XYZ file of C-alpha atoms in Angstrom:
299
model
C 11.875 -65.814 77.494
C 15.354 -65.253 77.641
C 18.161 -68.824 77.436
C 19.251 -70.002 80.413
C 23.097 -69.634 78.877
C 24.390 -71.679 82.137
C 26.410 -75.049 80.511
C 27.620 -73.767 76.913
C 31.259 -75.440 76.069
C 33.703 -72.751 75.924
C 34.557 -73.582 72.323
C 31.141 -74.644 70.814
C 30.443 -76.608 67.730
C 26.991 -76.208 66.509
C 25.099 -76.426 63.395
C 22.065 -75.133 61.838
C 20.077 -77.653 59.740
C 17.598 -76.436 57.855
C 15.530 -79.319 55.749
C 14.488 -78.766 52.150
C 10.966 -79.486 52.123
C 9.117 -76.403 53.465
C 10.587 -72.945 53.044
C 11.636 -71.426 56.358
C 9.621 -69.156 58.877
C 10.213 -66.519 61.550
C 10.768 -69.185 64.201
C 13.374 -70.961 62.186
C 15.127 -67.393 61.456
C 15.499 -67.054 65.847
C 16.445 -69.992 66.138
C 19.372 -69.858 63.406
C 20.355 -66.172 65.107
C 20.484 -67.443 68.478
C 22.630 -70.262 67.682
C 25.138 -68.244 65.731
C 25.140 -65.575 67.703
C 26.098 -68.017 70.811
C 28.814 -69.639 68.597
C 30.078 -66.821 67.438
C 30.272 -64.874 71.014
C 32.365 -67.776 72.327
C 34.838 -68.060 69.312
C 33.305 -71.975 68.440
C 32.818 -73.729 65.021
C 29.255 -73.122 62.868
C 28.129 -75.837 60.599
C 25.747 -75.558 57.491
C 24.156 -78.965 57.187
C 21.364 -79.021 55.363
C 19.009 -82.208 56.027
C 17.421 -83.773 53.186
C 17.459 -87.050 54.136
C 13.476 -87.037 53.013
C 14.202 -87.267 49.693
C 10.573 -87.774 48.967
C 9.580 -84.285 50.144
C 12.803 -82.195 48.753
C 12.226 -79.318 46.554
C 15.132 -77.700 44.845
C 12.827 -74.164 44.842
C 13.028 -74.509 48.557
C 16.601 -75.822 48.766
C 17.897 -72.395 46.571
C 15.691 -70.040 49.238
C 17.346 -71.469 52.173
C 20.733 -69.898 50.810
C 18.847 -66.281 50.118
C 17.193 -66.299 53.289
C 20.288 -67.171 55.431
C 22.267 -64.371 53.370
C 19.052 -62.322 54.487
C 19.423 -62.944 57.734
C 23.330 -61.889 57.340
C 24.559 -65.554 58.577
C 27.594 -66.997 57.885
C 28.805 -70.466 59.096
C 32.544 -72.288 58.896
C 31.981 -75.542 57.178
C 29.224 -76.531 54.426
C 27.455 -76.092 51.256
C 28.108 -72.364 50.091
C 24.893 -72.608 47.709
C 23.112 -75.328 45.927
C 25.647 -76.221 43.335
C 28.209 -77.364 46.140
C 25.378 -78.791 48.105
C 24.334 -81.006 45.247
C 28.377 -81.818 44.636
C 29.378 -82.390 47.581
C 27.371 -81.809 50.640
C 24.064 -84.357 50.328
C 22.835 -86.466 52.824
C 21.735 -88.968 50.052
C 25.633 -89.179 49.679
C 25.810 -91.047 53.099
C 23.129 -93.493 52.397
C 25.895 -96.048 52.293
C 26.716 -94.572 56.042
C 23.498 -95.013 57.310
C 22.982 -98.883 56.200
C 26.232 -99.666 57.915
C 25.875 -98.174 61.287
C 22.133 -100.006 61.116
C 23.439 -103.244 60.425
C 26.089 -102.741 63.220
C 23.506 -101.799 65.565
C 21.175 -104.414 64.693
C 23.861 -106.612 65.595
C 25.489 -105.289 68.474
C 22.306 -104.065 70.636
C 19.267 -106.885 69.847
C 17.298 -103.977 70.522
C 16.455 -103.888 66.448
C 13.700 -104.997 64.557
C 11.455 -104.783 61.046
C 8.039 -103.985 61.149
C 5.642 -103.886 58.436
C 2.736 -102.320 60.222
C 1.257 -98.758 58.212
C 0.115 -96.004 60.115
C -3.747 -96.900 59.777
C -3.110 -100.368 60.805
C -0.723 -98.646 64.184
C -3.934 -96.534 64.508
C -6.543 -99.233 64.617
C -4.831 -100.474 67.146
C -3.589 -97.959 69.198
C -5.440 -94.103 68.717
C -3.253 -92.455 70.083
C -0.671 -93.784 67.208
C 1.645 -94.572 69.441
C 3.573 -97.717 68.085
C 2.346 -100.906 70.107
C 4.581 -103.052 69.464
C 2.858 -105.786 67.249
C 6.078 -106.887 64.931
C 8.721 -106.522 68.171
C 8.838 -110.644 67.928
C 8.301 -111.515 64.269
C 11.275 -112.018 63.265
C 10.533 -109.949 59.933
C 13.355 -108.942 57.686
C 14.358 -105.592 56.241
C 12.810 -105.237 53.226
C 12.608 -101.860 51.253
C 9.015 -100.907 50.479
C 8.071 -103.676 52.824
C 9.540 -103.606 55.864
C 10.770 -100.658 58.439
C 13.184 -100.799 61.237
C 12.437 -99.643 64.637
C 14.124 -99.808 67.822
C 12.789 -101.458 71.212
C 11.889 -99.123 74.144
C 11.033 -100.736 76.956
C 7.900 -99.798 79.315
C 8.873 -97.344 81.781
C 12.640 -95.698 79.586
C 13.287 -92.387 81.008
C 15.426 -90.082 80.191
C 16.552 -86.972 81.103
C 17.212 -83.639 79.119
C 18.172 -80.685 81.139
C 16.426 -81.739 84.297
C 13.635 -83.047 82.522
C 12.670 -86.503 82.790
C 11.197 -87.647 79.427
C 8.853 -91.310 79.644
C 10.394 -92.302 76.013
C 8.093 -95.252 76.179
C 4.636 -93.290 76.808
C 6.306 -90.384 73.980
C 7.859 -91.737 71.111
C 7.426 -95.832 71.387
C 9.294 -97.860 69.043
C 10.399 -95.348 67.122
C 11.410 -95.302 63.538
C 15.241 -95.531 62.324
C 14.549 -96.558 58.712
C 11.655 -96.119 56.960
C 9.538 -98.049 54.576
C 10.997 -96.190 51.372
C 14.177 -96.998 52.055
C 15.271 -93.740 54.071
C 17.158 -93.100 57.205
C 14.255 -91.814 59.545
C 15.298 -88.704 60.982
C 15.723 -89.387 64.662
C 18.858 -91.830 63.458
C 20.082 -89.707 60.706
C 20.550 -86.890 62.708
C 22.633 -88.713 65.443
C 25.048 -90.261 63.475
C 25.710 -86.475 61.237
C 26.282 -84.792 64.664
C 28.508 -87.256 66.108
C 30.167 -87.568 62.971
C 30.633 -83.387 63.098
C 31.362 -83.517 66.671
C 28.878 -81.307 67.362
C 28.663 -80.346 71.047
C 26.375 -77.791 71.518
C 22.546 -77.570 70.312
C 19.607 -74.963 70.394
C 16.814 -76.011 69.712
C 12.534 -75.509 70.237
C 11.090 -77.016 73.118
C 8.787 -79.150 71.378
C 11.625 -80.823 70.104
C 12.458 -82.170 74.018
C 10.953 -85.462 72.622
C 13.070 -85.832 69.866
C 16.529 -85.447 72.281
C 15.388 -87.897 74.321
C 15.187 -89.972 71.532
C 18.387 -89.343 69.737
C 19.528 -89.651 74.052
C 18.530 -92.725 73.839
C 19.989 -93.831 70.744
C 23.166 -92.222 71.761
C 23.167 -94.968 74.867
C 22.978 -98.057 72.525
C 25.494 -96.701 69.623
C 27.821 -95.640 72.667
C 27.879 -92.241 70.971
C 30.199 -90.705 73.625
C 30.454 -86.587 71.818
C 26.992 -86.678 71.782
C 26.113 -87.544 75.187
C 28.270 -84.875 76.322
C 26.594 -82.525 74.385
C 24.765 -79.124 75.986
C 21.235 -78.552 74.472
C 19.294 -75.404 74.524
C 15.490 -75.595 74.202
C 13.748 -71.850 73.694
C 9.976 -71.197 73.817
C 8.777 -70.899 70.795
C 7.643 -68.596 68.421
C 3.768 -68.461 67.575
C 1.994 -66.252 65.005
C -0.567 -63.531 65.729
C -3.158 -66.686 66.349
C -1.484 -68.282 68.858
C -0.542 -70.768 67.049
C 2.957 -72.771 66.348
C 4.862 -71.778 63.196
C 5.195 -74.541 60.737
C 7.097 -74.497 57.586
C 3.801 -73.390 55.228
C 3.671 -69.861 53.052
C 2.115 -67.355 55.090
C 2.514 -64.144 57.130
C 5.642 -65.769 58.523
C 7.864 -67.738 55.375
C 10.671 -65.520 55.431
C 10.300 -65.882 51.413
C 6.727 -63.651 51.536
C 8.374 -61.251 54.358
C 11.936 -60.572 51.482
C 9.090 -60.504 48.716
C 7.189 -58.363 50.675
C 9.972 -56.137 50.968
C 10.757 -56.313 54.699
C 13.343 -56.177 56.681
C 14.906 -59.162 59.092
C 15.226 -57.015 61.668
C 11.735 -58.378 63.167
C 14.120 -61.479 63.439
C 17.161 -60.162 64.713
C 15.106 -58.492 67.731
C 13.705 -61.110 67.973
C 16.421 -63.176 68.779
C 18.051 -60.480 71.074
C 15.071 -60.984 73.306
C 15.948 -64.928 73.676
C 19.656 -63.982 74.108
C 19.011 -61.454 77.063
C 19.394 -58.282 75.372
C 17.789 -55.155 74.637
C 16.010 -55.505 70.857
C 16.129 -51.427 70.641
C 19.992 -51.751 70.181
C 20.338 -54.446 67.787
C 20.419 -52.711 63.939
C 22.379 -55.629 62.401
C 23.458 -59.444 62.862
C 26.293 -58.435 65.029
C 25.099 -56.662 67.606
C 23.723 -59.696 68.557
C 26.745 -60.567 70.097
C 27.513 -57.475 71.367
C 23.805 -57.380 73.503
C 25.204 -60.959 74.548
C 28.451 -60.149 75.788
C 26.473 -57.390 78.034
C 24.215 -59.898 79.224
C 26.556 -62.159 80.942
């Protein structure tokens, strides 16, 4: 279980993003305590940047219980939103919309690698069950129309691309995958590129199902000629599974960290948790910091 720790810049700049649209769980607590603690050990930069570019799915509910369950979990971070006033003010991805458009249109331009698509996901699965993309508008010549049209980008049979020593088939994972969506939104894949090599983020932790999705961004990286983020380390942990097995997803259950605060518990299921990732002993960690303290014995 524990990180391989091997790689991490001396100064890191990292970020947790939490996203608006399901209240948080267990696994998204460890993974928030394993990046600060990291940044934090190392003296680096810690970025709040929370992701709404869904702006279908946000919910404010679940936007104000990110800020109590990060002051829960005793976090604190160096740049970004301080609650959901100054969020709202200043710190929205719907703010950058604008952003987005242009880097699309500059990529669309630059690369030839763009192009719309106004196949739904029933018609994609007709086609192809698995519901990976099959490339049916790749020659069309369709334009980008919102509510019509989406944008994806080409990946050619046979991409690879390597995360960590793993060698990800983009192609036979992801497909043409989306960079703007039908309802006029960034898709997340390009979104989240162009926010961490605008915050020069160079240092990421992350679950290891989300190997697919670094490839991805990897590859989009390659065609914006993204330079900070290709240099940056990634981190991908095992996850965390509830008492079934099963893979935590953002739902209220045993595991929203809303039900374990109304509950009445303590975080400290989290915080030993984490210390198990980070290499440490969980029977000495009583608070946030010690965190860093079992990591600075680890090394």
């Amino acid at each position: 279980m524990p990180l391989d720790k091997t790689g991490i810049p001396e100064k890191p700049v990292s970020r947790i993003a939490p996203t608006p649209s399901g209240y948080l769980h267990l696994g998204n607590a460890v993974n928030f305590l394993v990046t600060w603690a990291l940044v934090r050990a190392r003296g680096g930069t810690l970025h709040l940047r929370i992701d709404d570019m869904d702006g279908i799915r946000f919910r404010d509910e679940v936007l104000n219980d990110i800020f109590k369950s990060l002051e829960w979990l005793g976090l604190d971070w160096d740049t970004g939103p301080t609650g959901p006033d100054e969020f709202h003010r200043s710190f929205s991805l719907q703010k950058r919309r604008d952003v987005y458009r242009s880097e699309l249109g500059r990529l669309t331009q630059e690369t030839g690698k763009l192009f719309a698509c106004e196949c739904s996901r029933s018609a994609i699965k007709k086609v192809a069950p698995s519901g990976l993309y099959p490339g049916t508008c790749r020659q069309c010549g369709h334009a980008l129309v919102p509510h019509k049209t989406a944008m994806r980008v080409v990946v050619d049979q046979g991409t690879v691309v390597r995360v960590n020593g793993h060698g990800l088939d983009l192609s036979n994972t992801f497909g043409d995958f989306l960079l703007w969506r039908k309802d006029d939104q960034p898709a997340y894949q390009f979104a989240s590129l162009l926010e961490d090599e605008a915050g020069q983020i160079n240092f990421i932790v992350r679950g290891e199902d989300l190997l697919p999705s670094t490839a991805a961004q990897l590859y989009l990286a390659d065609l914006f000629h993204a330079d900070n983020f290709r240099r940056c380390t990634f981190l991908h942990h095992s996850l965390i599974q509830g008492a079934d097995g099963e893979k935590l997803s953002k739902s209220r259950g045993a595991y929203a960290l809303k039900d374990m605060r109304d509950a009445g518990m303590s975080p400290d299921v989290a915080w030993k948790t984490a210390a198990r990732y980070l290499g440490g002993s969980p029977e000495d960690v009583e608070t946030p910091r010690d965190l860093i303290a079992c990591l600075r014995q680890s090394r």
